[in-house]
Tab-separated table of C-alpha atoms (C1' of nucleotides) in Angstrom:
chain	number	residue	atom	x	y	z
Q	1	MET	CA	-22.304	-136.241	21.299
Q	2	THR	CA	-18.897	-134.873	21.978
Q	3	LEU	CA	-17.773	-132.656	25.025
Q	4	THR	CA	-14.790	-130.283	24.529
Q	5	ILE	CA	-13.092	-128.939	27.685
Q	6	ALA	CA	-10.378	-126.365	27.447
Q	7	THR	CA	-7.857	-125.291	30.060
Q	8	TRP	CA	-5.897	-122.046	29.844
Q	9	ASN	CA	-3.706	-119.941	32.193
Q	10	VAL	CA	-4.645	-116.610	30.970
Q	11	ASN	CA	-2.272	-114.444	33.208
Q	12	SER	CA	-5.101	-111.896	34.115
Q	13	VAL	CA	-8.476	-112.454	32.587
Q	14	ARG	CA	-9.125	-108.753	32.222
Q	15	GLN	CA	-5.779	-108.298	30.104
Q	16	ARG	CA	-6.765	-111.323	27.904
Q	17	LEU	CA	-10.342	-110.625	26.903
Q	18	ASP	CA	-9.632	-110.061	23.277
Q	19	ASN	CA	-7.534	-113.175	23.113
Q	20	ILE	CA	-10.158	-115.225	24.876
Q	21	ALA	CA	-12.661	-114.024	22.181
Q	22	ARG	CA	-10.353	-114.885	19.457
Q	23	PHE	CA	-9.843	-118.398	20.959
Q	24	VAL	CA	-13.501	-118.959	21.414
Q	25	GLU	CA	-14.174	-117.930	17.945
Q	26	ALA	CA	-11.749	-120.406	16.784
Q	27	GLN	CA	-12.412	-123.361	18.969
Q	28	ALA	CA	-15.701	-122.701	20.942
Q	29	PRO	CA	-15.130	-125.319	23.744
Q	30	ASP	CA	-18.051	-126.244	25.563
Q	31	VAL	CA	-16.152	-125.736	28.903
Q	32	LEU	CA	-13.378	-123.309	29.512
Q	33	CYS	CA	-11.193	-123.582	32.556
Q	34	LEU	CA	-9.121	-120.483	33.416
Q	35	GLN	CA	-6.268	-120.158	35.760
Q	36	GLU	CA	-4.541	-116.995	37.199
Q	37	ILE	CA	-7.577	-114.750	36.494
Q	38	LYS	CA	-5.855	-112.295	38.991
Q	39	VAL	CA	-9.192	-110.498	39.973
Q	40	ARG	CA	-11.750	-110.443	42.730
Q	41	ASP	CA	-15.038	-112.208	42.114
Q	42	GLU	CA	-16.938	-109.098	41.960
Q	43	ASP	CA	-14.644	-107.614	39.259
Q	44	PHE	CA	-14.721	-110.628	36.978
Q	45	PRO	CA	-15.824	-109.798	33.500
Q	46	ALA	CA	-18.742	-112.066	33.847
Q	47	GLU	CA	-20.904	-110.291	31.317
Q	48	ALA	CA	-18.275	-110.208	28.537
Q	49	LEU	CA	-17.843	-113.952	28.933
Q	50	ARG	CA	-21.506	-114.589	28.937
Q	51	GLY	CA	-21.488	-112.695	25.568
Q	52	LEU	CA	-19.107	-115.421	24.174
Q	53	GLY	CA	-21.801	-118.025	25.144
Q	54	TYR	CA	-20.604	-118.902	28.558
Q	55	GLU	CA	-23.695	-118.575	30.577
Q	56	HIS	CA	-22.783	-120.867	33.287
Q	57	GLN	CA	-19.854	-119.717	35.423
Q	58	LEU	CA	-18.097	-120.644	38.601
Q	59	VAL	CA	-15.599	-118.090	39.743
Q	60	ARG	CA	-13.140	-118.480	42.592
Q	61	GLY	CA	-10.921	-115.250	42.426
Q	62	GLU	CA	-8.877	-113.151	44.664
Q	63	LYS	CA	-7.226	-109.743	44.532
Q	64	GLY	CA	-4.158	-109.596	42.346
Q	65	TYR	CA	-3.048	-113.125	42.374
Q	66	ASN	CA	-4.110	-116.716	41.501
Q	67	GLY	CA	-7.767	-117.458	41.050
Q	68	VAL	CA	-9.655	-120.039	38.818
Q	69	ALA	CA	-12.855	-120.175	36.839
Q	70	ILE	CA	-14.936	-122.639	35.077
Q	71	LEU	CA	-17.177	-121.247	32.162
Q	72	SER	CA	-19.648	-123.496	30.418
Q	73	ARG	CA	-22.131	-123.460	27.618
Q	74	ARG	CA	-24.173	-126.286	29.255
Q	75	PRO	CA	-25.395	-126.252	32.843
Q	76	LEU	CA	-23.131	-126.909	35.782
Q	77	ALA	CA	-24.083	-128.904	38.766
Q	78	GLY	CA	-22.134	-129.600	42.008
Q	79	GLN	CA	-20.187	-126.418	42.156
Q	80	ASN	CA	-17.528	-126.735	44.741
Q	81	ALA	CA	-13.990	-125.632	45.808
Q	82	ARG	CA	-11.769	-126.237	48.673
Q	83	SER	CA	-8.730	-125.039	50.349
Q	84	TRP	CA	-5.242	-126.574	50.136
Q	85	CYS	CA	-2.344	-126.489	52.496
Q	86	ASP	CA	-4.564	-124.596	54.991
Q	87	LYS	CA	-4.556	-121.444	52.859
Q	88	ASP	CA	-7.328	-119.422	51.480
Q	89	ASP	CA	-5.793	-118.832	48.189
Q	90	ARG	CA	-7.951	-119.568	45.188
Q	91	ARG	CA	-6.397	-122.584	43.297
Q	92	HIS	CA	-9.177	-124.991	42.744
Q	93	ALA	CA	-12.725	-125.225	41.492
Q	94	SER	CA	-14.839	-128.272	40.624
Q	95	VAL	CA	-18.151	-128.905	38.823
Q	96	ARG	CA	-20.313	-131.845	37.461
Q	97	LEU	CA	-21.003	-131.801	33.754
Q	98	ASP	CA	-23.856	-133.638	31.967
Q	99	GLY	CA	-24.877	-135.002	35.350
Q	100	GLU	CA	-21.887	-137.300	35.737
Q	101	ILE	CA	-18.545	-136.120	34.704
Q	102	GLU	CA	-16.525	-134.624	37.587
Q	103	LEU	CA	-14.232	-131.733	36.450
Q	104	HIS	CA	-11.561	-130.354	38.665
Q	105	ASN	CA	-9.606	-127.175	37.790
Q	106	PHE	CA	-6.232	-126.491	39.444
Q	107	TYR	CA	-3.513	-123.937	39.602
Q	108	VAL	CA	-0.655	-125.418	41.537
Q	109	PRO	CA	1.802	-123.144	43.080
Q	110	SER	CA	4.809	-122.258	40.990
Q	111	GLY	CA	7.236	-122.879	43.727
Q	112	GLY	CA	9.469	-119.853	43.752
Q	113	PRO	CA	13.027	-119.353	42.536
Q	114	LYS	CA	14.932	-121.994	44.319
Q	115	PRO	CA	14.196	-125.859	44.440
Q	116	ASP	CA	15.069	-126.140	48.129
Q	117	ARG	CA	12.238	-126.952	50.642
Q	118	ASP	CA	14.275	-125.630	53.502
Q	119	ALA	CA	15.506	-122.279	52.195
Q	120	ASN	CA	12.408	-121.566	49.875
Q	121	PRO	CA	8.919	-121.828	51.605
Q	122	LYS	CA	7.264	-121.583	48.185
Q	123	PHE	CA	8.852	-124.680	46.950
Q	124	ASP	CA	7.794	-126.489	50.209
Q	125	HIS	CA	4.314	-125.190	49.548
Q	126	LYS	CA	4.386	-126.595	46.105
Q	127	LEU	CA	5.428	-129.978	47.025
Q	128	SER	CA	2.949	-130.031	49.957
Q	129	PHE	CA	0.112	-129.012	47.546
Q	130	LEU	CA	0.888	-132.045	45.298
Q	131	THR	CA	1.149	-134.341	48.289
Q	132	GLU	CA	-2.213	-133.137	49.543
Q	133	MET	CA	-3.715	-133.620	45.976
Q	134	ALA	CA	-2.456	-137.235	46.062
Q	135	ASP	CA	-3.939	-137.834	49.557
Q	136	TRP	CA	-7.196	-136.370	48.206
Q	137	ALA	CA	-7.244	-138.655	45.076
Q	138	ARG	CA	-6.666	-141.707	47.289
Q	139	GLU	CA	-9.084	-140.938	50.061
Q	140	GLU	CA	-11.776	-139.997	47.694
Q	141	ALA	CA	-11.167	-142.962	45.545
Q	142	ILE	CA	-11.704	-140.792	42.516
Q	143	ALA	CA	-9.896	-143.497	40.254
Q	144	ASP	CA	-13.445	-145.180	40.287
Q	145	ARG	CA	-15.422	-142.184	39.035
Q	146	PRO	CA	-15.412	-140.441	35.529
Q	147	LEU	CA	-13.225	-137.494	36.389
Q	148	VAL	CA	-11.205	-134.783	34.521
Q	149	LEU	CA	-8.382	-133.071	36.450
Q	150	LEU	CA	-6.741	-130.256	34.432
Q	151	GLY	CA	-5.082	-126.906	34.821
Q	152	ASP	CA	-1.651	-125.239	35.312
Q	153	LEU	CA	0.171	-128.035	37.453
Q	154	ASN	CA	3.445	-126.106	37.017
Q	155	VAL	CA	5.442	-129.218	36.568
Q	156	ALA	CA	7.073	-130.594	33.423
Q	157	PRO	CA	7.717	-134.087	34.408
Q	158	LEU	CA	9.217	-135.662	31.330
Q	159	GLU	CA	12.535	-135.025	29.617
Q	160	THR	CA	10.572	-134.068	26.447
Q	161	ASP	CA	8.429	-131.673	28.456
Q	162	VAL	CA	11.116	-129.015	28.314
Q	163	TRP	CA	13.116	-127.575	25.549
Q	164	ASN	CA	16.449	-128.692	27.285
Q	165	HIS	CA	16.243	-131.479	29.927
Q	166	LYS	CA	19.918	-131.359	31.056
Q	167	ARG	CA	20.171	-127.507	31.245
Q	168	LEU	CA	16.768	-127.250	33.190
Q	169	LEU	CA	17.153	-130.262	35.600
Q	170	ARG	CA	17.777	-127.831	38.562
Q	171	ASN	CA	15.207	-125.340	37.505
Q	172	VAL	CA	11.928	-125.116	39.569
Q	173	GLY	CA	9.301	-126.819	37.423
Q	174	HIS	CA	11.609	-129.662	36.048
Q	175	THR	CA	13.408	-131.043	39.139
Q	176	PRO	CA	13.108	-134.859	39.952
Q	177	VAL	CA	11.559	-134.268	43.143
Q	178	GLU	CA	8.691	-132.332	41.630
Q	179	SER	CA	8.330	-135.017	38.946
Q	180	GLU	CA	8.229	-137.699	41.575
Q	181	HIS	CA	5.518	-135.959	43.380
Q	182	MET	CA	3.557	-135.532	40.294
Q	183	ALA	CA	3.940	-139.196	39.412
Q	184	ARG	CA	2.596	-140.133	42.869
Q	185	LEU	CA	-0.462	-137.844	42.209
Q	186	LEU	CA	-1.025	-139.613	38.845
Q	187	GLU	CA	-0.770	-143.066	40.611
Q	188	ALA	CA	-3.032	-142.129	43.503
Q	189	GLY	CA	-5.951	-141.490	40.930
Q	190	SER	CA	-4.888	-143.928	38.438
Q	191	PHE	CA	-4.890	-141.042	36.055
Q	192	ILE	CA	-4.292	-141.344	32.246
Q	193	ASP	CA	-2.176	-138.227	31.008
Q	194	ALA	CA	-4.340	-137.386	28.063
Q	195	GLU	CA	-1.847	-135.091	26.366
Q	196	ARG	CA	0.765	-137.996	26.398
Q	197	HIS	CA	-1.986	-140.573	25.394
Q	198	PHE	CA	-2.146	-138.787	22.128
Q	199	VAL	CA	1.516	-137.385	21.752
Q	200	PRO	CA	4.133	-140.043	22.434
Q	201	PRO	CA	6.602	-139.252	25.289
Q	202	GLU	CA	9.572	-139.215	22.784
Q	203	GLU	CA	7.974	-136.115	21.114
Q	204	PRO	CA	8.550	-132.684	22.685
Q	205	LEU	CA	5.315	-131.048	23.809
Q	206	PHE	CA	4.980	-127.650	25.306
Q	207	THR	CA	2.223	-125.499	26.658
Q	208	TRP	CA	4.311	-122.474	28.049
Q	209	TRP	CA	7.024	-120.289	26.739
Q	210	GLY	CA	8.319	-117.522	29.101
Q	211	TYR	CA	8.133	-113.821	28.562
Q	212	ARG	CA	11.653	-113.137	29.704
Q	213	PHE	CA	13.670	-115.118	27.217
Q	214	ALA	CA	13.674	-113.048	24.018
Q	215	GLU	CA	11.894	-115.026	21.316
Q	216	SER	CA	11.414	-117.911	23.342
Q	217	PHE	CA	8.371	-119.044	21.394
Q	218	GLN	CA	10.023	-118.401	17.973
Q	219	ARG	CA	12.851	-120.649	19.153
Q	220	ASP	CA	10.529	-122.978	20.787
Q	221	TYR	CA	12.062	-122.700	24.211
Q	222	GLY	CA	9.027	-124.180	25.795
Q	223	TRP	CA	7.782	-126.243	28.876
Q	224	ARG	CA	4.677	-128.589	29.356
Q	225	LEU	CA	3.178	-127.112	32.466
Q	226	ASP	CA	-0.536	-127.393	31.683
Q	227	HIS	CA	-2.016	-130.850	31.940
Q	228	VAL	CA	-5.265	-132.677	31.244
Q	229	TRP	CA	-5.807	-136.026	33.022
Q	230	VAL	CA	-8.747	-138.299	33.118
Q	231	THR	CA	-9.579	-141.407	35.210
Q	232	PRO	CA	-9.982	-144.921	33.854
Q	233	PRO	CA	-13.791	-144.683	33.558
Q	234	LEU	CA	-13.071	-141.945	30.853
Q	235	ALA	CA	-10.353	-143.817	28.972
Q	236	GLY	CA	-12.848	-145.084	26.322
Q	237	ALA	CA	-14.252	-141.492	25.834
Q	238	LEU	CA	-10.830	-140.036	24.925
Q	239	ARG	CA	-11.114	-138.544	21.320
Q	240	SER	CA	-8.332	-135.861	21.042
Q	241	ILE	CA	-6.152	-133.234	22.545
Q	242	THR	CA	-5.172	-130.054	20.943
Q	243	VAL	CA	-2.503	-127.807	22.166
Q	244	PHE	CA	-3.389	-124.555	20.568
Q	245	ARG	CA	0.021	-123.046	20.013
Q	246	GLU	CA	-1.103	-120.255	17.721
Q	247	ALA	CA	-2.438	-118.414	20.653
Q	248	ARG	CA	1.142	-117.755	21.778
Q	249	SER	CA	1.816	-115.702	18.620
Q	250	TRP	CA	-1.177	-113.313	18.956
Q	251	PRO	CA	-0.731	-109.740	20.304
Q	252	GLN	CA	-0.427	-109.482	24.051
Q	253	PRO	CA	-0.473	-113.101	24.507
Q	254	SER	CA	-0.557	-115.092	27.851
Q	255	ASP	CA	2.776	-117.045	28.365
Q	256	HIS	CA	0.638	-120.198	28.368
Q	257	VAL	CA	-1.588	-121.574	25.561
Q	258	PRO	CA	-4.933	-123.374	25.728
Q	259	VAL	CA	-5.171	-127.105	25.602
Q	260	ILE	CA	-8.399	-128.677	24.566
Q	261	LEU	CA	-9.752	-132.141	25.370
Q	262	THR	CA	-12.532	-133.785	23.291
Q	263	LEU	CA	-14.507	-136.599	24.863
Q	264	GLY	CA	-17.023	-138.596	22.943
K	1	DA	C1'	23.221	-114.191	34.482
K	2	DT	C1'	19.676	-114.652	40.917
K	3	DG	C1'	18.691	-110.958	33.714
K	4	DA	C1'	15.630	-110.336	29.902
K	5	DC	C1'	9.051	-109.442	30.304
K	6	DT	C1'	4.292	-108.932	32.050
K	7	DT	C1'	0.973	-108.426	35.552
K	8	DG	C1'	-1.401	-106.195	39.656
K	9	DT	C1'	-0.984	-102.957	43.377
K	10	DA	C1'	0.105	-98.734	44.372
K	11	DA	C1'	2.163	-94.642	43.461
K	12	DT	C1'	6.955	-94.914	39.725
K	13	DA	C1'	8.881	-99.188	42.945
K	14	DC	C1'	7.838	-103.968	44.404
K	15	DA	C1'	6.172	-108.827	44.471
K	16	DA	C1'	5.144	-112.619	41.664
K	17	DG	C1'	5.351	-115.671	38.082
K	18	DA	C1'	8.416	-120.469	36.755
DNA sequence: ATGACTTGTAATACAAGA
């Protein structure tokens, strides 16, 4: 019995319904975690997604920005969510699957244009968010429970997580201070980076290609911003990771592609 | 090159993404 869980920053769930249907037709993950749904709960296309087989849904949306959802073919338990950094933006949702696996879906703040905590409040928010996640992981002792943490974490921590390390070192998303914050979070939960468990760190691995750079995908000017982590109790269940790159070449794509985890 | 494109909101311009 395997369990497949996908994460995808869709950059507006309403604009991406056709792509989501195409992805589900190709991969049919048991659970589909979305970020940046950009819609109020009451306007979420719940019926269309039920039609794709996702009868069980936890939606945490807001108007215009952010928003996450967990869609599942199997029953969900323990639906939950919390606020981070004393804001009521919708960046997190969690559930329990098959009675025991905890799943946390995150959309970490992007951090604004300038990697300067003092000059740019959005960058400060991003670092505070990552610190709060690490505190949570430690305080809740999540390392001892079977738990999957995934989503758009908006940090590409390794040199091979961006298309040009030297050139992008001072760009938000790839600065050393962000990578350090992410490393502290990884350590706080004793997490295994499932993507790098299957793809060696020497090998470039990307999940996002920007819209602005013409032909960014064709030239593979990518970043690894989307992550899938598991705690040690799930280490023995890791079967595969698939970065579904082809979704970036479809019409009207999201700038992120889905990543699929298989547990068995 | 502090830009390029895409989205939502609101009203044809702006904020936000990263």
